[in-house]
C-alpha positions in Angstrom: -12.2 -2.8 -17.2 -14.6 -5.0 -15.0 -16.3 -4.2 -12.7 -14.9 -5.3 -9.6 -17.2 -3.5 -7.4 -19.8 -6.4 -8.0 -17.2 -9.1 -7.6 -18.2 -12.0 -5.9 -15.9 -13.8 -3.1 -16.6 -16.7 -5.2 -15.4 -15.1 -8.1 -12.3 -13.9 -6.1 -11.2 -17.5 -5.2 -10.8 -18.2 -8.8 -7.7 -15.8 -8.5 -4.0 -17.0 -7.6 -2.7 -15.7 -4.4 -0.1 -13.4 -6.2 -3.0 -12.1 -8.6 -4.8 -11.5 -5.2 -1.6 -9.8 -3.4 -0.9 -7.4 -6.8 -4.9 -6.4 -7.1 -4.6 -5.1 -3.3 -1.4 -3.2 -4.1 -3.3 -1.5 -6.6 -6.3 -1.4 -4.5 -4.4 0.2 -1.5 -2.6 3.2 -4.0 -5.9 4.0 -5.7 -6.8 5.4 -2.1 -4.0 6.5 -1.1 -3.7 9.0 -3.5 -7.4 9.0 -4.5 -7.5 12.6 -2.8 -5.0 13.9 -4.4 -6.3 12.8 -7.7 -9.3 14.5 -7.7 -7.7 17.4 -5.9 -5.7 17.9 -9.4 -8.5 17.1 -11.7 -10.7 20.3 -9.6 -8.0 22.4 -10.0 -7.5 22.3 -13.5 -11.1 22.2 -13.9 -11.2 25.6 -12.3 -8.1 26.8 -14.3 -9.6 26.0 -17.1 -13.0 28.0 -16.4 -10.8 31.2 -15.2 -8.8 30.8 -18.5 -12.6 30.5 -20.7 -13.4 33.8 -19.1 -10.0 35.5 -19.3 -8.5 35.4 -16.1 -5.4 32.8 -14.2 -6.5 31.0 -10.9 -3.8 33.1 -9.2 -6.0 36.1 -10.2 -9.0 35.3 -9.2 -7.7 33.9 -5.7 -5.6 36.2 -5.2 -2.6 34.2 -4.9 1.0 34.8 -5.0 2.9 33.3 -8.0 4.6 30.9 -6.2 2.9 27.5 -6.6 2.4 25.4 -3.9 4.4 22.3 -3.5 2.8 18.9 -4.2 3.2 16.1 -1.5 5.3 13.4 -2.5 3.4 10.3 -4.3 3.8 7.3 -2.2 6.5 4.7 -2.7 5.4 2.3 0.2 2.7 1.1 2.4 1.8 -0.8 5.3 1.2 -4.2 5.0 -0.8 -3.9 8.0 -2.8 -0.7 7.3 -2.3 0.1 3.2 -3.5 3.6 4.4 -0.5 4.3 6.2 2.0 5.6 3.3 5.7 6.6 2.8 7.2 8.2 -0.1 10.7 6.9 0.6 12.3 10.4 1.4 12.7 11.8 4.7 12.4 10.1 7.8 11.6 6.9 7.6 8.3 6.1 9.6 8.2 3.6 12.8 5.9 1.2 11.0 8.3 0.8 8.0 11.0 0.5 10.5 9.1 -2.3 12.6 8.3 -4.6 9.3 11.9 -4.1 8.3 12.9 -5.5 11.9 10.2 -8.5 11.5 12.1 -9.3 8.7 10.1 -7.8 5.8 12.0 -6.5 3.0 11.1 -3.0 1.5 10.5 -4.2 -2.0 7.8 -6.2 -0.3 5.7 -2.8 1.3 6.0 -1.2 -2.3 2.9 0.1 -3.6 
């Protein structure tokens, strides 16, 4: 992978504008679900350490049985503000609803 952390803007100009456009799409959902992420990676590192010394998560915690529901991963985003995010269910948000009335289509906010 390089390293795009030490990308120059020089080197970024080198880039088509649709190369550009698709590397912020990516950009935008590696932080919008960059906490999640490494929510999921602690929490199986911690099952996993329970499980090495004989116990569930649940156990230890004290925990009911009943998992807990993960948040939706996100289908759109702002072209505005790529933090702002929409999984597509439920109500639709007024951002989403304002770039659909500017004339944006929704297969353009996709993340």
């Amino acid at each position: 992978m390089t390293d795009l952390v030490n990308v120059s803007v020089e080197e970024l100009t080198e880039y088509s504008l649709a190369d550009l456009k698709s590397l912020e799409k990516k950009v935008a959902k590696a932080i919008a679900t960059y906490d999640e992420r490494k929510k999921k990676a602690a929490l199986a590192e911690l099952e996993a350490k329970a499980k090495e010394m004989g116990f569930s998560l649940s156990e230890l915690t004290g925990a009911k049985g009943k998992p807990v529901k993960a948040s939706g991963v996100a289908k759109y985003c702002n072209p505005d503000d790529p933090s702002q995010t929409w999984t597509g269910k439920g109500r639709r948000p007024a951002w989403f609803l304002d770039a659909i009335e500017a004339g944006k289509k929704a297969e353009e906010m996709e993340v």
